Short mmCIF file of C-alpha atoms in Angstrom, two decimals:
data_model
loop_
_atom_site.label_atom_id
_atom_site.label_comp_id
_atom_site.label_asym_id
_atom_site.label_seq_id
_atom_site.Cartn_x
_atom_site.Cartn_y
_atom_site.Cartn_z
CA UNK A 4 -21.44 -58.67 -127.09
CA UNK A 5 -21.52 -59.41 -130.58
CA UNK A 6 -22.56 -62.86 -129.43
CA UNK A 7 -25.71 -61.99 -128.11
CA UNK A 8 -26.30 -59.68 -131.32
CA UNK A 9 -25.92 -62.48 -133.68
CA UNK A 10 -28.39 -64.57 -131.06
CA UNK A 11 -30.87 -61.69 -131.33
CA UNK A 12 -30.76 -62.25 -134.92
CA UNK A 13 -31.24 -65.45 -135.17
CA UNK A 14 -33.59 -66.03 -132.08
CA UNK A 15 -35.97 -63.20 -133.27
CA UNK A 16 -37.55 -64.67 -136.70
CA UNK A 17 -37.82 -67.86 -134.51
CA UNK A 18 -39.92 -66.00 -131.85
CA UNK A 19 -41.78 -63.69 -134.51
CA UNK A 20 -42.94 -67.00 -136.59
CA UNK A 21 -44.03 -68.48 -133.23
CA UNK A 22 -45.92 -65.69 -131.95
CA UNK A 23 -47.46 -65.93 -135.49
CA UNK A 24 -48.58 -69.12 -135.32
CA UNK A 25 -50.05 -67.91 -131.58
CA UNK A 26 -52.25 -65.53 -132.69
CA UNK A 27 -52.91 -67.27 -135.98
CA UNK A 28 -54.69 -70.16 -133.87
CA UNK A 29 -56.17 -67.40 -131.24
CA UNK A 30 -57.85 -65.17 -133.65
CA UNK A 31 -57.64 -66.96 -137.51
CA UNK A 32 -55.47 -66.11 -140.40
CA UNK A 33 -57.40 -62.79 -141.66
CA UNK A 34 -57.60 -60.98 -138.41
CA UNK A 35 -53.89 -62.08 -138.05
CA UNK A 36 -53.12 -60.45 -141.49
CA UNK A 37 -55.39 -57.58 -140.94
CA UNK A 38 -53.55 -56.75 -137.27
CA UNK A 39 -50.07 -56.76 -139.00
CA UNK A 40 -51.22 -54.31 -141.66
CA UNK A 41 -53.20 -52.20 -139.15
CA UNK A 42 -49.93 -51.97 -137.32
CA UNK A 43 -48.22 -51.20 -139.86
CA UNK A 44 -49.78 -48.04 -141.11
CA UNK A 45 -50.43 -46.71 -137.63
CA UNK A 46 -47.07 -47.04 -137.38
CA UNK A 47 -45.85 -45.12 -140.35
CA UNK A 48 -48.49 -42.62 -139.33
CA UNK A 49 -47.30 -42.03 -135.40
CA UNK A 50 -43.50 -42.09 -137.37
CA UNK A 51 -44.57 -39.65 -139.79
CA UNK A 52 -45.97 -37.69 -136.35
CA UNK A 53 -43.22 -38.14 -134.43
CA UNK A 54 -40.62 -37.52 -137.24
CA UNK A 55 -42.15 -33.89 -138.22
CA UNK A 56 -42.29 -32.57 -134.54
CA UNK A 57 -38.53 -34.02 -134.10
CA UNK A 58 -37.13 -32.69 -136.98
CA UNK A 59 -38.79 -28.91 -135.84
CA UNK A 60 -37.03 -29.11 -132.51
CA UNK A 61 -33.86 -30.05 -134.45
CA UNK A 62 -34.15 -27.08 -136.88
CA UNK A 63 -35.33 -25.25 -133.60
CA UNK A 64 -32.30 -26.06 -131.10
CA UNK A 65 -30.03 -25.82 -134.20
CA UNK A 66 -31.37 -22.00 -134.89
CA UNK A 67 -31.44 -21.06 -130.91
CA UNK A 68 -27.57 -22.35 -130.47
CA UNK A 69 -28.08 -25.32 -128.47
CA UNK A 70 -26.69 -28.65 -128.65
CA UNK A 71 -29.18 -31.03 -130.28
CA UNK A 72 -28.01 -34.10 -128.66
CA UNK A 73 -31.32 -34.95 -127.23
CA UNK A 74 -32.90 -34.80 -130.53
CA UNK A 75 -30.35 -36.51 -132.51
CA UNK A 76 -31.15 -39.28 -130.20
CA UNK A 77 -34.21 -39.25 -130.22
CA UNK A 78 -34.31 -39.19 -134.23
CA UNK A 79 -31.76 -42.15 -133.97
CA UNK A 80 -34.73 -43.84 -131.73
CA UNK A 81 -37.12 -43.14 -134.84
CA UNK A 82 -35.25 -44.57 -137.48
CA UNK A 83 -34.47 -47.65 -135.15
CA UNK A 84 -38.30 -47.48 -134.79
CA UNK A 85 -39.19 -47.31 -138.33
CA UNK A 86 -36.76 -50.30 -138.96
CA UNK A 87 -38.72 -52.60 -136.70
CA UNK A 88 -41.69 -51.39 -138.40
CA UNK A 89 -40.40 -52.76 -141.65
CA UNK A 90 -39.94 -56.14 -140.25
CA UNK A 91 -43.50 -58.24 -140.48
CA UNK A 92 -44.18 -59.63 -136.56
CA UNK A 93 -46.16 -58.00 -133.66
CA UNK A 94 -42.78 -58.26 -130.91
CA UNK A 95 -40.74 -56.13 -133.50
CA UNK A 96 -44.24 -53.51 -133.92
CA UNK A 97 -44.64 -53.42 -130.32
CA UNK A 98 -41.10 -52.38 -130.11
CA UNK A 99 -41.62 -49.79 -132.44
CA UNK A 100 -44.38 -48.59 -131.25
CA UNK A 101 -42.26 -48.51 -127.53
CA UNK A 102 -39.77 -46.54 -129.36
CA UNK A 103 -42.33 -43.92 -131.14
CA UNK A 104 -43.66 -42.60 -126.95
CA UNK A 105 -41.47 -39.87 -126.04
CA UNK A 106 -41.50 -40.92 -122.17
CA UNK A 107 -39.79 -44.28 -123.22
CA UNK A 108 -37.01 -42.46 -125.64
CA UNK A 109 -36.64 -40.13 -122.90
CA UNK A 110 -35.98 -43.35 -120.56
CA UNK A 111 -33.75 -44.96 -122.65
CA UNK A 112 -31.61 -41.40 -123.59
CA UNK A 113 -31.65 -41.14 -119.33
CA UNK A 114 -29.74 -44.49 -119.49
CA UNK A 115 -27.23 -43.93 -122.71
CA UNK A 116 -25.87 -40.18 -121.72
CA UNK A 117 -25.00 -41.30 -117.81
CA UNK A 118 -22.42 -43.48 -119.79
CA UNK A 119 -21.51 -40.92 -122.47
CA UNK A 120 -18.40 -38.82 -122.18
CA UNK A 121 -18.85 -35.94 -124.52
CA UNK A 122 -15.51 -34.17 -125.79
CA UNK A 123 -15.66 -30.98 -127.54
CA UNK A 124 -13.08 -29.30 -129.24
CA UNK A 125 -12.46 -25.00 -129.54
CA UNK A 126 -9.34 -23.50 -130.14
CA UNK A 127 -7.18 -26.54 -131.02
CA UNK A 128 -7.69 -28.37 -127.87
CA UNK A 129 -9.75 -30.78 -126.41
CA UNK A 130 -11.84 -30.57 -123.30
CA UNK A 131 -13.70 -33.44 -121.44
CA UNK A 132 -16.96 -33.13 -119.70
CA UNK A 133 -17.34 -36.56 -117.42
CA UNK A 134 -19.54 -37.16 -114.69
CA UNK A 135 -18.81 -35.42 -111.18
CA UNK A 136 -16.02 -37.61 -109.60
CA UNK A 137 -17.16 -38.30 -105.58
CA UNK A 138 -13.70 -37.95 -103.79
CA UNK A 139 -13.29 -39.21 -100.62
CA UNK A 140 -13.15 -37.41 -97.24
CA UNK A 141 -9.68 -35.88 -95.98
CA UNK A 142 -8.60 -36.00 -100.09
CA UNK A 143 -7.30 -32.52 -101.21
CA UNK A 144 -8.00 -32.00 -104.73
CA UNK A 145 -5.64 -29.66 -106.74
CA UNK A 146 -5.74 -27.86 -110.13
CA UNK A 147 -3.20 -27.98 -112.71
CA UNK A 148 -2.51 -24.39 -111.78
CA UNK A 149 -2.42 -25.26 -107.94
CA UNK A 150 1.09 -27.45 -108.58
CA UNK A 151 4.41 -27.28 -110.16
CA UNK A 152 6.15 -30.74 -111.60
CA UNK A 153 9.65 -30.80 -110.82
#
């Protein structure tokens, strides 16, 4: 895994600079220049957007009593956002701008939490919420309660 991290880094400036040079020869060097600084401050504006209304829910669920976990990934997703907005190139922007539409967050929080074992701790101990295990037909399933070691 970290493989393929260290490619990304190294393999991304490559492709930015190349896609660059693309539009560069497509459009000229001005409109080039003026399309990374247009995406840049729509970006910080939608950011700015998005940022406000997440950090209300936050404060909201926080105040109501419910877990924020979909916010605090979804303001996870923002500052991931805002980081490819920092870096010049129009793959890293469009990412960004993927990351700033709720639907796609909501996708990609969809994909994380069915992998996510959440543990929570009250009283001392520890209690584990995992996905609904499918047991076979003809198994009989017993409690701790239904069963004595010997």
């Amino acid at each position: 895994m970290v493989r393929f991290v260290i490619l990304g880094f190294l393999l991304l400036p490559i492709f930015e600079i190349a896609l660059f040079i693309k539009v560069g020869q497509a459009i000229g060097l001005f409109p080039t220049l003026a399309l990374v600084i247009l995406a840049a401050v729509a970006g910080a504006m939608l950011l700015r957007h998005q940022g406000l209304a997440v950090l209300n829910q936050l404060r909201s669920n926080v105040n109501s009593g419910r877990m924020p976990a979909r916010t605090v990934a979804d303001a996870m997703m923002i500052g991931l956002a805002a980081l490819f907005l920092v870096l010049p190139g129009f793959f890293s922007d469009a990412v960004a701008i993927l990351l700033l539409l709720p639907p796609v967050r909501g996708w990609i929080y969809q994909g994380l939490a069915s992998r996510v074992v959440v543990r929570t701790t009250s009283g001392g101990g520890t209690m584990e919420r995992e996905s609904p295990r499918v047991t076979p037909p003809g198994t009989i399933d017993l409690d701790k309660d239904d069963y004595e070691a010997r």
